[in-house]
CSV table of C-alpha atoms in Angstrom, one decimal:
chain,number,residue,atom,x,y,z
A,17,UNK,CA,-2.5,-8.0,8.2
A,18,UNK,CA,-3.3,-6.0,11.1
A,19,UNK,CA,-6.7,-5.1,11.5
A,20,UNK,CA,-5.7,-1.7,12.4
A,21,UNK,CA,-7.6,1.8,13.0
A,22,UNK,CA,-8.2,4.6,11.2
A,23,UNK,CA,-4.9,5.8,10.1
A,24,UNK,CA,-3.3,2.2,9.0
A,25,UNK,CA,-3.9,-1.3,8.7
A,26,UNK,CA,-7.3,-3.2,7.2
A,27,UNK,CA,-9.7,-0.9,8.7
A,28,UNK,CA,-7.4,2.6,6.6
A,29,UNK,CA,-7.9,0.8,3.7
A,30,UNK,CA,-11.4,-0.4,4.2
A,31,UNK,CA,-12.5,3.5,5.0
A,32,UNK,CA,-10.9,4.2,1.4
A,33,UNK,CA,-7.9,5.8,3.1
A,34,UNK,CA,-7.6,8.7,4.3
A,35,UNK,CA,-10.0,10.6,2.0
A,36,UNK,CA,-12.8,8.1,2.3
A,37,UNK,CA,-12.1,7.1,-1.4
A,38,UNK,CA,-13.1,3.2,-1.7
A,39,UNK,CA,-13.0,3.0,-5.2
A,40,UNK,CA,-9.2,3.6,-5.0
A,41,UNK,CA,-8.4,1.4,-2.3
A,42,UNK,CA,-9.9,-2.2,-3.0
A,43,UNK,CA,-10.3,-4.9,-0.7
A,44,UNK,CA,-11.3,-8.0,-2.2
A,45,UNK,CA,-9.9,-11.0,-3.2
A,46,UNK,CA,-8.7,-9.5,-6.4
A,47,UNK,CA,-6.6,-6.6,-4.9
A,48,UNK,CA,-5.3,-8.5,-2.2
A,49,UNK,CA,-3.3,-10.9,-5.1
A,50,UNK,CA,-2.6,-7.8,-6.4
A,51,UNK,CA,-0.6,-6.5,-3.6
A,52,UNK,CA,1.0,-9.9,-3.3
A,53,UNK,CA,2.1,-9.5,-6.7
A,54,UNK,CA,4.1,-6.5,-5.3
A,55,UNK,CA,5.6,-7.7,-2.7
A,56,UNK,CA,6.8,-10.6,-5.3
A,57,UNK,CA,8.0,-7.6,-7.5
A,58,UNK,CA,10.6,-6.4,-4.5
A,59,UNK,CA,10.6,-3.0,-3.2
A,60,UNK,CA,10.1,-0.1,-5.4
A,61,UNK,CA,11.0,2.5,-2.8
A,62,UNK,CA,12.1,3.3,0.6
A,63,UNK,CA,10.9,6.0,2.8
A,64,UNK,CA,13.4,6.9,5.9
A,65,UNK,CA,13.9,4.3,8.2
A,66,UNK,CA,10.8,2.1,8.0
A,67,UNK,CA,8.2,2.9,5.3
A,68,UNK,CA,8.6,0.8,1.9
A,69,UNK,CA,6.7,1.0,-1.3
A,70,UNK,CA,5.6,-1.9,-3.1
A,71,UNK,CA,4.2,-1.5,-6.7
A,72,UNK,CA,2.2,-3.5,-9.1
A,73,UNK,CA,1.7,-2.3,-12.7
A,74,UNK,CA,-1.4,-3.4,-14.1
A,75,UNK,CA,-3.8,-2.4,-16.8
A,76,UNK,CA,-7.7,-2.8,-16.4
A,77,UNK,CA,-9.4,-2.0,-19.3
A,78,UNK,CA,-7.8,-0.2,-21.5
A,79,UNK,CA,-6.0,2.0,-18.5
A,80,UNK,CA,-2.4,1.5,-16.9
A,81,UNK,CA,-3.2,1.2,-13.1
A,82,UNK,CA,-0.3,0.5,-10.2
A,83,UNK,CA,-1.2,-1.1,-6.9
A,84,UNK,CA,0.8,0.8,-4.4
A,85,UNK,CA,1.0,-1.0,-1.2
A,86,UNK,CA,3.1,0.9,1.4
A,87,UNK,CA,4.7,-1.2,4.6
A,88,UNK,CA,5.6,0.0,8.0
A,89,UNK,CA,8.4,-2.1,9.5
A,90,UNK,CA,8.3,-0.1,12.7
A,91,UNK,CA,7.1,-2.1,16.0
A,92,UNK,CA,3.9,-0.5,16.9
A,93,UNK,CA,3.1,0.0,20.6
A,94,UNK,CA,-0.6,0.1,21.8
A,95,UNK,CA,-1.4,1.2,25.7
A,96,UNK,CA,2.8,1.0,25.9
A,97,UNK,CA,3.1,-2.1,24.5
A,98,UNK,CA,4.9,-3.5,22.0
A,99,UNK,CA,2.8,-5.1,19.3
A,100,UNK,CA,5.1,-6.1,17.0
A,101,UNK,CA,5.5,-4.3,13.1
A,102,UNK,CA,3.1,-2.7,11.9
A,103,UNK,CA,3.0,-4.0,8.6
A,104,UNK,CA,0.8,-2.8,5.5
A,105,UNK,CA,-0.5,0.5,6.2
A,106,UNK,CA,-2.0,1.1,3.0
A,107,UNK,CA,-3.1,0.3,-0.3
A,108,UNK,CA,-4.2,2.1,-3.3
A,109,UNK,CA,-4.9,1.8,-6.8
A,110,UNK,CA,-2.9,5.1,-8.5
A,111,UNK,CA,-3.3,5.9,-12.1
A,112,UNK,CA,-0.4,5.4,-14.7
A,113,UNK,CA,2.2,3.5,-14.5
A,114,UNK,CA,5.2,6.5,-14.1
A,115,UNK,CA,8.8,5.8,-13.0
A,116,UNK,CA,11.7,4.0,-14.3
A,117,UNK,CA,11.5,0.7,-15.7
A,118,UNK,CA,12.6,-1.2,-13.0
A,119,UNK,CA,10.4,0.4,-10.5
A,120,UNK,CA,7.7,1.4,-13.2
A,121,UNK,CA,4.8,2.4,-11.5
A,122,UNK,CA,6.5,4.0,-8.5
A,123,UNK,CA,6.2,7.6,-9.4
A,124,UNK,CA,2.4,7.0,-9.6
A,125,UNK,CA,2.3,5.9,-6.5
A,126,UNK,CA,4.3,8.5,-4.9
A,127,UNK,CA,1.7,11.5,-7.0
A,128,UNK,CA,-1.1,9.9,-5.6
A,129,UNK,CA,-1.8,11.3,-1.6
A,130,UNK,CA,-3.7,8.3,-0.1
């Protein structure tokens, strides 16, 4: 995982995203098996070109929770060079577990700005 800046990458999610919200966007060893339970779940949406959503249905507590991870397969280019994909962007815990059962979770994700 990149450690990225503001808007993507390890340090995005360690800020809490882009609302400063780190209660919703864990980053411990707990939510990182979490996202690879996503990614073991296959993709639950595609956005254009690039962007992919990855989502995790979980419950803690007594609540539904999804762990939305998004991925940017898009080569990123820093001082006009190319660094390679991007990879995870983001990753947040969204409320609910909305959207069709094969890709339960997904609408959650998509409600929830990051």
């Amino acid at each position: 995982m990149r450690a990225g800046n503001s808007k993507f990458g390890r340090a995005h999610i360690k800020q809490g995203g882009r609302h400063h919200h780190k209660p919703s966007h864990p980053y411990n060893r707990k939510a990182k098996k979490k996202w690879q339970g996503a990614f073991n779940r296959g993709i639950c949406k595609t956005n254009g070109r690039y962007y992919t959503l990855y989502c995790y249905p979980f419950r803690a507590g007594l609540a539904k929770r999804t762990m939305c991870v998004w991925v940017d397969y898009a080569d990123w280019k820093f001082h006009g060079r190319n660094m390679g994909q991007k990879g995870i962007i983001t990753a947040y815990v969204a409320k609910g577990q909305k959207g069709p059962r094969k890709h339960r979770g997904r609408d959650s994700c998509l409600a929830q700005d990051d």
